Short mmCIF file of C-alpha atoms and ligand atoms in Angstrom, two decimals:
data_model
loop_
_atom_site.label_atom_id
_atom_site.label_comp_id
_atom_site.label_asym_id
_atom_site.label_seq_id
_atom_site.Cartn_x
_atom_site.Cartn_y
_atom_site.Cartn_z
CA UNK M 1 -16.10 -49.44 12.88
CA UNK M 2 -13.72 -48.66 10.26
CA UNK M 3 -9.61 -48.71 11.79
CA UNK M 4 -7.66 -45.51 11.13
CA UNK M 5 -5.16 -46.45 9.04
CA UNK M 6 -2.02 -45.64 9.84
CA UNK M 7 -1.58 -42.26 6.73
CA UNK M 8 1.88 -41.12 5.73
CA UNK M 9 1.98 -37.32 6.91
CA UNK M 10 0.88 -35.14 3.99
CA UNK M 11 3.21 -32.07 5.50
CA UNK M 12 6.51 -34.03 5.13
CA UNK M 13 7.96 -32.24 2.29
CA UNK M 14 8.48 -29.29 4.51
CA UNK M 15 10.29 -31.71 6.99
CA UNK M 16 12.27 -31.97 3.16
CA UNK M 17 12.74 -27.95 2.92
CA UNK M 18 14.23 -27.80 6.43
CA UNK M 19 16.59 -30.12 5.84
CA UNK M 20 17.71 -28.20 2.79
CA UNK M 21 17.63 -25.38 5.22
CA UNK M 22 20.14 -27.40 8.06
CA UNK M 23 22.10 -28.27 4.84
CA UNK M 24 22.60 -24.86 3.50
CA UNK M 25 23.39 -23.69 6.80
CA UNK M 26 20.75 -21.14 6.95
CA UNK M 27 18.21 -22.44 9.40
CA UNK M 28 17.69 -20.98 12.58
CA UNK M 29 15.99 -21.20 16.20
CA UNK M 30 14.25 -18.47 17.09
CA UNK M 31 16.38 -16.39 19.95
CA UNK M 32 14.12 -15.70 22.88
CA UNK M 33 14.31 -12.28 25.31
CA UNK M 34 14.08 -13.02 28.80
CA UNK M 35 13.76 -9.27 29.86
CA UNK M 36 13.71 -6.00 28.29
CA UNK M 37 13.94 -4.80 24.83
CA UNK M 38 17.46 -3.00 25.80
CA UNK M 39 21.15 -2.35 24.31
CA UNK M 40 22.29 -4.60 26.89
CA UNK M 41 19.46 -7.76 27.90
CA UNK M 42 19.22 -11.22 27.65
CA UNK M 43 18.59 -13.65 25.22
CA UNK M 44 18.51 -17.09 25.71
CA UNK M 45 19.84 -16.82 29.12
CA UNK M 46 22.93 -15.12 28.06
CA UNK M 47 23.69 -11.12 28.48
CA UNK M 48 24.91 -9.63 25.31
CA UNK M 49 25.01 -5.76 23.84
CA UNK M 50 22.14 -5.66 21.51
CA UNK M 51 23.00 -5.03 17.93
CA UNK M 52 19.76 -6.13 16.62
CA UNK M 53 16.68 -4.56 17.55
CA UNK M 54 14.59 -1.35 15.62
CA UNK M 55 14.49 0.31 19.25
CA UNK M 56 15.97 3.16 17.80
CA UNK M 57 14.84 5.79 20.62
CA UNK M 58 14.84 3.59 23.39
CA UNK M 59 11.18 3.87 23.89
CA UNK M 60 10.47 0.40 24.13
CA UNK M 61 10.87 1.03 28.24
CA UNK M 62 10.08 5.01 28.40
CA UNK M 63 8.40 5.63 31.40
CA UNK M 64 6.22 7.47 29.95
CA UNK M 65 5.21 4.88 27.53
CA UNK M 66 4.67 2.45 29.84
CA UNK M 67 2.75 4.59 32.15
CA UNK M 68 0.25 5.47 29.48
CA UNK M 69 -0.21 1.42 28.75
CA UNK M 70 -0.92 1.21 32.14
CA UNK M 71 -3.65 3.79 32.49
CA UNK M 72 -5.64 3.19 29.80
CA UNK M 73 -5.64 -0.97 30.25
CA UNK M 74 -7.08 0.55 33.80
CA UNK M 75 -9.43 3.22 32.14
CA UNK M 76 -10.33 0.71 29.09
CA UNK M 77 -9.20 -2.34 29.42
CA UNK M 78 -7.33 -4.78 27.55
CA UNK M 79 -8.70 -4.96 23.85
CA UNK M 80 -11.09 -3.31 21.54
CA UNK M 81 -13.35 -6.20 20.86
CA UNK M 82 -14.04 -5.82 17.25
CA UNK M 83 -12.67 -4.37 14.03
CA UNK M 84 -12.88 -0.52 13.33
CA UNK M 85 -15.57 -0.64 11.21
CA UNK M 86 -18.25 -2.46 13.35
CA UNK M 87 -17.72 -1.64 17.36
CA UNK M 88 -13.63 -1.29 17.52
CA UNK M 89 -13.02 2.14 17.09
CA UNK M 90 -12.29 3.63 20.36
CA UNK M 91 -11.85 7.26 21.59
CA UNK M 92 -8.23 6.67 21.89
CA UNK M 93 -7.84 5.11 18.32
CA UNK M 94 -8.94 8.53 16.76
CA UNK M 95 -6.68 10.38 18.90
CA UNK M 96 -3.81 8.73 18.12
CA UNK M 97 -4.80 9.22 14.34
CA UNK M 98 -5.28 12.80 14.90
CA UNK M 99 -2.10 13.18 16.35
CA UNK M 100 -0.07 11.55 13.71
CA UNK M 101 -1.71 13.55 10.91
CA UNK M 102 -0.83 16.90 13.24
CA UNK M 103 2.83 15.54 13.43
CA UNK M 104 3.04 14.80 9.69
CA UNK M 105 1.07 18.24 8.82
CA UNK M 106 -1.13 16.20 6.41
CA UNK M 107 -5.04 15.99 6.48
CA UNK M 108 -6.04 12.81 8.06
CA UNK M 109 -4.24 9.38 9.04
CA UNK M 110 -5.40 6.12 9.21
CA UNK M 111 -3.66 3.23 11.96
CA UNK M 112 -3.07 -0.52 10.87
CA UNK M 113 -2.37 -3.39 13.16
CA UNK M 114 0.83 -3.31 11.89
CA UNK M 115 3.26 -1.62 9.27
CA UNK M 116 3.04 -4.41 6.86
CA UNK M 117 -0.94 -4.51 6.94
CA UNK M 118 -0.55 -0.93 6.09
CA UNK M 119 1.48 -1.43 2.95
CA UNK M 120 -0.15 -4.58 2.01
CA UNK M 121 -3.66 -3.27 2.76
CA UNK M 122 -3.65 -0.18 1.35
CA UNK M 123 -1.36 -0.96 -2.28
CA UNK M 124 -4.06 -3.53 -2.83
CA UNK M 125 -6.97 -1.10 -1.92
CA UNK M 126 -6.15 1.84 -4.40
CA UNK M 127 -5.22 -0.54 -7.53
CA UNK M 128 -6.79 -3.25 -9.86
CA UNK M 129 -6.19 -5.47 -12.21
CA UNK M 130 -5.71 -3.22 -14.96
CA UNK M 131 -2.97 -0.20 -12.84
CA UNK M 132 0.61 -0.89 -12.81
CA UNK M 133 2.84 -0.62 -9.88
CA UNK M 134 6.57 0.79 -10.47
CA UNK M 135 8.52 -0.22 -7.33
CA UNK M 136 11.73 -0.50 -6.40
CA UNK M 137 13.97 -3.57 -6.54
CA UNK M 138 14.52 -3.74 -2.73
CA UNK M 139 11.02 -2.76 -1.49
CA UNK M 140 9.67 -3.98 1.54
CA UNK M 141 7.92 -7.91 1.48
CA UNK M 142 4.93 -6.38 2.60
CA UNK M 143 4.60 -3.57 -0.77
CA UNK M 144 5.38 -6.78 -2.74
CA UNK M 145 2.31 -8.93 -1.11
CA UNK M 146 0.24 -5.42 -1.27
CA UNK M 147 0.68 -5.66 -5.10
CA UNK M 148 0.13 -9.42 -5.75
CA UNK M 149 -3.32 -9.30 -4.23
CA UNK M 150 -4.01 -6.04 -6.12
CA UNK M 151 -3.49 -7.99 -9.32
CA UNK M 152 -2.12 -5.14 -10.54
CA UNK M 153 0.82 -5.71 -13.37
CA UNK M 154 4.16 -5.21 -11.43
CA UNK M 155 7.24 -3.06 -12.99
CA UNK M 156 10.51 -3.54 -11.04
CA UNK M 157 13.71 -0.74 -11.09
CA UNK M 158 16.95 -1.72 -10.32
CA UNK M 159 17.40 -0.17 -7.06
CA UNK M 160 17.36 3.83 -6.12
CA UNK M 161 17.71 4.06 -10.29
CA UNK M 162 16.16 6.64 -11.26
CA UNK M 163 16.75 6.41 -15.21
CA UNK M 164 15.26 2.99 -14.97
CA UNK M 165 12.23 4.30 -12.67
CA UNK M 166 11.49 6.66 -16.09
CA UNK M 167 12.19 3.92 -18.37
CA UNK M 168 9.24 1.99 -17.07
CA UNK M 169 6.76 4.27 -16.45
CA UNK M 170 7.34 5.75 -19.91
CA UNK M 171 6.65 2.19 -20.90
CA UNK M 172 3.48 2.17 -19.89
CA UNK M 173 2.44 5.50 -20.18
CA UNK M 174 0.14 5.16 -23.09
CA UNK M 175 -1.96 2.41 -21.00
CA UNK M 176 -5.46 3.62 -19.38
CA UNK M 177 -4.13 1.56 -16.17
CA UNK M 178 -3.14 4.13 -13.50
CA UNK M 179 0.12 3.78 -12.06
CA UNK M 180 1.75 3.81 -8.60
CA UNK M 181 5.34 4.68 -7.83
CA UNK M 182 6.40 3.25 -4.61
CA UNK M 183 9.78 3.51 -2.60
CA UNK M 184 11.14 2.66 0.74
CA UNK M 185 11.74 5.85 2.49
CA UNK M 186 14.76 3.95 3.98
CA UNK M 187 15.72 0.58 3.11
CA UNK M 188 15.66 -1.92 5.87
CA UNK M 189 18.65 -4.14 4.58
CA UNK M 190 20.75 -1.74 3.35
CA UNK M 191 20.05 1.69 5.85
CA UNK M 192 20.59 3.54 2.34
CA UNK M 193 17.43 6.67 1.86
CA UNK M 194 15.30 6.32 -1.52
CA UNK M 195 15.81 9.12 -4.07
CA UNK M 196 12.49 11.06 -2.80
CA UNK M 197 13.43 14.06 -4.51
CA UNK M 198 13.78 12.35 -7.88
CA UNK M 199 10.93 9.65 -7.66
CA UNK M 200 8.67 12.83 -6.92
CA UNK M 201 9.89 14.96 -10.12
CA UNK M 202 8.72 11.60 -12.17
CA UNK M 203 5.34 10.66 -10.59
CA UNK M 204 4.77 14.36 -11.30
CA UNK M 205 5.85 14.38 -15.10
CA UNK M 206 3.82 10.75 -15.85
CA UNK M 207 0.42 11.46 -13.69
CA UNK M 208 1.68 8.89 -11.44
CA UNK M 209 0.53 8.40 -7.37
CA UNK M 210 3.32 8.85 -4.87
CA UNK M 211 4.27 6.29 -2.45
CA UNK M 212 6.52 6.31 0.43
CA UNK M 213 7.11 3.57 3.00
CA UNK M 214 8.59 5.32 5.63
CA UNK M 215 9.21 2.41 8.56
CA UNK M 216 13.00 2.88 9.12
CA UNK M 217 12.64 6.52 8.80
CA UNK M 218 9.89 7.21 11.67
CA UNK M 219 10.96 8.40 14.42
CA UNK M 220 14.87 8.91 12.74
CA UNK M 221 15.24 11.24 10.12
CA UNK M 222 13.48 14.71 9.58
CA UNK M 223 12.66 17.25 12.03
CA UNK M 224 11.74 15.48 15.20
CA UNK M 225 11.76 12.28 13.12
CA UNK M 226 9.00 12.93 10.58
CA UNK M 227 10.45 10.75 7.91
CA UNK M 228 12.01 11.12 4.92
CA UNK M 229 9.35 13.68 3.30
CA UNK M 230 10.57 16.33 5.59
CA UNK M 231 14.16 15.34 5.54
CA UNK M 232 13.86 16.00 1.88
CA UNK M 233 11.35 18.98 2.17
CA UNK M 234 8.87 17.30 -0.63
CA UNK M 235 5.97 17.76 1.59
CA UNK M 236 2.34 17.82 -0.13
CA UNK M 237 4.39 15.82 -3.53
CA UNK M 238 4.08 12.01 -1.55
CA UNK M 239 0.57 11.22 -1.84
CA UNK M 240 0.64 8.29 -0.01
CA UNK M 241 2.93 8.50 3.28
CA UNK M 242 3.43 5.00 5.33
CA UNK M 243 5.32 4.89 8.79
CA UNK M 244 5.38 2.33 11.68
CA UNK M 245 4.77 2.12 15.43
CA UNK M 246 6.90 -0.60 15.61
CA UNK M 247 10.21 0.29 15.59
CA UNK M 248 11.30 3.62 16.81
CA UNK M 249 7.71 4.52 18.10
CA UNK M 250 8.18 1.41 20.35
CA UNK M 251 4.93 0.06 20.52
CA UNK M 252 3.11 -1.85 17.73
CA UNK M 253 1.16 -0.60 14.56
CA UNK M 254 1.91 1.05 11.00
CA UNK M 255 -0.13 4.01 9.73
CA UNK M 256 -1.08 5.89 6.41
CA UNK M 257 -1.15 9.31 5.74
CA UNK M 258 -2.49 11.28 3.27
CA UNK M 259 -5.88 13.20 2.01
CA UNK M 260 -8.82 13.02 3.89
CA UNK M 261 -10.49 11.18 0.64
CA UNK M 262 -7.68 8.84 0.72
CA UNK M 263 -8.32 7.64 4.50
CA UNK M 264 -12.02 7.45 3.99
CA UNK M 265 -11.45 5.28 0.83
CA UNK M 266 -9.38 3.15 3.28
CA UNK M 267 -11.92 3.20 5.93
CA UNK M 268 -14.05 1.04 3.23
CA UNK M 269 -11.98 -0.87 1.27
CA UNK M 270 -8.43 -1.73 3.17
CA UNK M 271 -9.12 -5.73 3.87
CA UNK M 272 -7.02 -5.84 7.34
CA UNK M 273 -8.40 -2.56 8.41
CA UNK M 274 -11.88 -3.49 7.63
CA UNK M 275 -11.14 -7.72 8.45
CA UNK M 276 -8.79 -7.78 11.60
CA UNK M 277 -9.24 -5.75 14.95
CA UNK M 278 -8.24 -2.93 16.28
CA UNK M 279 -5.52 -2.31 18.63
CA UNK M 280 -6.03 -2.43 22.07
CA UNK M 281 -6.18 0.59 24.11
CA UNK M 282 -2.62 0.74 25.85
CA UNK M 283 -1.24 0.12 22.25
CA UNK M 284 -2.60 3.55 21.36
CA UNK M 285 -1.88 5.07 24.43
CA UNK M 286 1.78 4.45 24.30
CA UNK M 287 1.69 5.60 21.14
CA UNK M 288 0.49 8.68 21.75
CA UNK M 289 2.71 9.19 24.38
CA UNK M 290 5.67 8.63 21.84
CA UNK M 291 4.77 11.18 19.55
CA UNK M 292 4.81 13.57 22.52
CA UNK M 293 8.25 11.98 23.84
CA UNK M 294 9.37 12.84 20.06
CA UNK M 295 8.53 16.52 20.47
CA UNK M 296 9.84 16.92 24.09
CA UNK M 297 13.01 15.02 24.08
CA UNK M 298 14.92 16.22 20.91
CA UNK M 299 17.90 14.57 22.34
CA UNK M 300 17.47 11.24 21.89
CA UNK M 301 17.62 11.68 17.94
CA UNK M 302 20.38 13.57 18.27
CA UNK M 303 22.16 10.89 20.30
CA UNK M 304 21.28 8.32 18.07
CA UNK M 305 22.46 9.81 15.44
CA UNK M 306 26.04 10.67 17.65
CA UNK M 307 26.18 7.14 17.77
CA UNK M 308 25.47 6.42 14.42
CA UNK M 309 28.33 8.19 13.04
CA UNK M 310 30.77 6.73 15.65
CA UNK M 311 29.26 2.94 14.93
CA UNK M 312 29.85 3.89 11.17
CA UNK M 313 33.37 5.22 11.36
CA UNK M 314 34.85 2.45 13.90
CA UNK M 315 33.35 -0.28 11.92
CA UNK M 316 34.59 0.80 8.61
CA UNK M 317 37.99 1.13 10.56
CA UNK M 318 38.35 -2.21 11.23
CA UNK M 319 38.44 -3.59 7.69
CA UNK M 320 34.83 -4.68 7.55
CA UNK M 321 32.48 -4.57 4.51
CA UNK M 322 29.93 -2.35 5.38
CA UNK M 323 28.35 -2.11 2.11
CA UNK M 324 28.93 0.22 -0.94
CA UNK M 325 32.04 0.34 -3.13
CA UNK M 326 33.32 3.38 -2.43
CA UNK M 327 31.89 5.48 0.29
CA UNK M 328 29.45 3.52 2.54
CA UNK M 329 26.02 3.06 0.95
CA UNK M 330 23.57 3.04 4.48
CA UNK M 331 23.16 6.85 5.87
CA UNK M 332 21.26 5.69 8.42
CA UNK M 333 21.44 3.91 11.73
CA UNK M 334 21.34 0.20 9.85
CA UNK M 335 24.51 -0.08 9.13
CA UNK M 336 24.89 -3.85 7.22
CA UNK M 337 28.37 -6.02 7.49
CA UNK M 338 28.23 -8.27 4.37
CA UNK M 339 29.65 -11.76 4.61
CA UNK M 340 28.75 -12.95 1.56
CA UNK M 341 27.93 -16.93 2.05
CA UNK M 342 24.73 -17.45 3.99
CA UNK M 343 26.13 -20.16 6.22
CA UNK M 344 29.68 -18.18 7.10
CA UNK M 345 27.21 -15.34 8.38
CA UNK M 346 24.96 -17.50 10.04
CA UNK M 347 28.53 -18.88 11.80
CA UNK M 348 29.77 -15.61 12.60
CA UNK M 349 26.44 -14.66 14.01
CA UNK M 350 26.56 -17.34 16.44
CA UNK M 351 30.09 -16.80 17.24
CA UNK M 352 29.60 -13.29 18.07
CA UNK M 353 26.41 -14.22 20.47
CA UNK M 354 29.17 -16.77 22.10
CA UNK M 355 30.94 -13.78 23.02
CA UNK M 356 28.54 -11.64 23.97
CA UNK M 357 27.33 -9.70 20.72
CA UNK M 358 23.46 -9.65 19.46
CA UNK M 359 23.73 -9.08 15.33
CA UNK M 360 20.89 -11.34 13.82
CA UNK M 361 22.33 -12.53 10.49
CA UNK M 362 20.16 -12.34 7.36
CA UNK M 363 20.30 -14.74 4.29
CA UNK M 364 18.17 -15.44 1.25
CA UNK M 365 15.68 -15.04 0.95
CA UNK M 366 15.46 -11.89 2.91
CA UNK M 367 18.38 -10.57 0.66
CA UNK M 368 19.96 -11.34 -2.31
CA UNK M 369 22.04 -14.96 -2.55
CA UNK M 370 25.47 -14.17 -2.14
CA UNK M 371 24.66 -10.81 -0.43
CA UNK M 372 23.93 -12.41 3.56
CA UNK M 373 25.08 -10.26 6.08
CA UNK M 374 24.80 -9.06 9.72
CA UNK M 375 22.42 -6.50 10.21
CA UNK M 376 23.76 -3.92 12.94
CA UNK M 377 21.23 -1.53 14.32
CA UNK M 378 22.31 1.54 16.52
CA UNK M 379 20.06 3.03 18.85
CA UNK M 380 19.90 6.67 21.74
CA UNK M 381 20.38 4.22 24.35
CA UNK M 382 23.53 2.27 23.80
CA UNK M 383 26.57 4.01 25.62
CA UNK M 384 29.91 4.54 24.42
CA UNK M 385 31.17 1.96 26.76
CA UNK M 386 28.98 -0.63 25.04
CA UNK M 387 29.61 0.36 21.55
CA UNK M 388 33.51 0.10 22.12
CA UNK M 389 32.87 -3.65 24.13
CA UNK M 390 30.89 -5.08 21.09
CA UNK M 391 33.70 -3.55 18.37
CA UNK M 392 35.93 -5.38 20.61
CA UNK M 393 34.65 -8.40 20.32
CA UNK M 394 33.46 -7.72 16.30
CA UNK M 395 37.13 -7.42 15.74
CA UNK M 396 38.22 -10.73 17.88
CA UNK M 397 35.69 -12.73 16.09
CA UNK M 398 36.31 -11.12 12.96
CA UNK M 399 39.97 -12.26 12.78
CA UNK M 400 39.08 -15.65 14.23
CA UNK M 401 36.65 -16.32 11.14
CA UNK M 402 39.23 -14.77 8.89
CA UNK M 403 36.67 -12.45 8.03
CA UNK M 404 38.84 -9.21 9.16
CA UNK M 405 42.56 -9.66 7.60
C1 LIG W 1 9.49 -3.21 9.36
C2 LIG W 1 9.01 -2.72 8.07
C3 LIG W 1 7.66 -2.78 7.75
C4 LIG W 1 6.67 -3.47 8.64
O1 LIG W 1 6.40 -2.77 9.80
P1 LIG W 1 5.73 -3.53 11.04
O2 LIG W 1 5.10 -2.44 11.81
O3 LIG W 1 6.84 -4.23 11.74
O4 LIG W 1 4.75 -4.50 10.47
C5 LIG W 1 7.25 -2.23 6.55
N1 LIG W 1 8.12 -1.66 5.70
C6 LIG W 1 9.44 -1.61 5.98
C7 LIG W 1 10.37 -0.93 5.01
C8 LIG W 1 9.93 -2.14 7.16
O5 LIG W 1 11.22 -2.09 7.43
#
């Protein structure tokens, strides 16, 4: 019998990358929740006001939410047991898609496992190898991967540019390819809103399909938080409307509206929706419990946004750079502060969690070099009291680091 000889490991260059990582400064451990998904919890053992979560209603812990995950794991149990298309379509599934489509007053909806399946799976369902894809510099990862695996030829515009949007579709305009243009509704880095209006006007004037990923806008802007197509009033001019369960919906999942031909096409050709099972029943149900929490409780987007435009305003106040030259570029509940240097954030990050303050920082890849900052994220549920405890200790850190003056 043949001795196993002792075999270098094959996977030790990425043992190499990490320790470029450590190097840089940029690694990280992953920070573990021991409780809830709250403005205040604990991570790591350690209570600290959370800047960092997409909990931007508070619904991770509704009542209601959680009641309706309870039921239906009793009525239905605990998964689906097989993808949509062969025995994993539940009752509850269609509801849920039903209900979304009534929110968004568009003909049908399909729901994705998550809000990056639905980008990914459904930019590389509608094109081929010979479309072209206009998209903005700052698009989500998962828009990116959706147009790599559609092998369809990729055109990049500096970001919310409008001029440049024009510039390349007019550059391919005499192709047979068809052509997508694709936006964030609300960039997740940034908190800035894409130029709907605009991008609309032009997918209009070259023949061009409409895209909007709508993630950070779900839930946040528009009339009880339809998204940016109703915050913009360009309804029946996106053709192809994304949002997520995930973040202000509280639960897990992404979903695409549009025509009722455009969710049938999905049924049979999106590879996660047809490749990757369903959700499980209490998933749904707490979704569909948070669409009627949306409707019902008004409040909590107007609180969020009350908060918003304190965080904003107290921030800026105490010297920090919040992003944009002049005014502030995020209109939205993200509200970035840049650092610059990927380790100094990383640093300050830590620091802050010392003192009791979750902000996750972000490097490169996840944004531009040179651009790595701390991601702050307001939400309904965080109280004045809380908000003026983490500036406090923003500030102390802040001049500590040298990064406030
Ligand atoms: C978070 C996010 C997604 C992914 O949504 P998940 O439901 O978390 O998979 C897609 N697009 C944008 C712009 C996002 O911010």
């Amino acid at each position: 019998m043949a001795t196993t000889a002792a075999r270098t490991n094959p996977l030790s260059y990425l043992g190499t990358q990490l320790e470029e990582l450590k190097r840089k400064g940029t690694h990280f451990r992953l920070r573990v929740l021991d409780d809830e998904q709250a403005p205040v919890c604990t991570f790591d053992g350690k209570q600290v006001i959370n800047l960092a979560s997409n909990n931007y209603l508070g619904l991770t812990t509704h009542p209601r939410l959680r009641e309706a995950a309870l039921e239906a794991t009793r009525t239905f149990g605990v998964g689906s047991g097989a993808v949509r298309t062969i025995a994993g379509t539940m009752r509850i599934h269609m509801e849920l898609e039903e209900k979304i489509a009534r929110f968004k007053n568009v003909e049908a909806c399909v729901v994705f496992q998550s809000g990056f399946t639905a980008n990914a799976g459904t930019v590389s369902a509608i094109l081929g190898k010979e479309d072209f894809i206009v998209s903005d510099e700052l698009n989500h990862a998962s828009i990116i991967d959706g147009a790599r695996l559609s092998r369809a030829k990729i055109l990049v515009f500096r970001h919310k540019d409008l001029a440049h949007a024009e510039e390349q579709l007019a550059s391919v305009q005499d192709q047979p390819g068809r052509k997508l243009l694709i936006s964030d509704g609300v960039f997740s880095m940034d908190g800035d809103i894409g130029p709907l209006p605009g991008l609309c006007a032009l997918a209009e004037k070259y023949g061009a399909i409409m895209m909007v990923d709508d993630a950070h806008a779900s839930g946040v802007l528009g009339r009880n938080g339809r998204g940016t197509i109703d915050h913009f009033q360009v309804h029946g001019r996106v053709d192809v409307q994304v949002g997520t369960l995930s973040k202000a919906i509280g639960a897990l999942g992404g979903y695409v509206c549009g025509s009722r031909e455009l969710i049938d096409y999905l049924y049979h050709r999106a590879r996660p929706f047809l490749f990757s099972t369903s959700h499980p029943p209490s998933v749904a149900a707490s979704c569909i419990a948070a669409f009627d929490v949306l409707e019902q409780e008004p409040e909590r987007i107007e609180k969020l946004w009350a908060n918003t435009r304190y965080w904003k305003k107290e921030l800026g106040g105490l010297g920090f750079d919040i992003g944009g030259r002049i005014t502030p570029a995020s209109e939205t509940p993200i509200t970035p502060i840049i650092i610059g240097d990927g380790k100094r954030t990383m640093e300050f990050s830590r620091e802050l969690f010392q003192e009791g303050v979750m902000g996750t920082g972000i490097a490169f890849p996840t944004v531009p070099e040179g651009k790595a900052r701390i991601r702050t994220i307001m939400t309904a549920t965080h109280t004045r009291s809380e908000l003026d405890q983490a500036l406090e200790i923003l500030k102390k850190v802040g001049k500590r680091m040298g990064i406030l003056s």
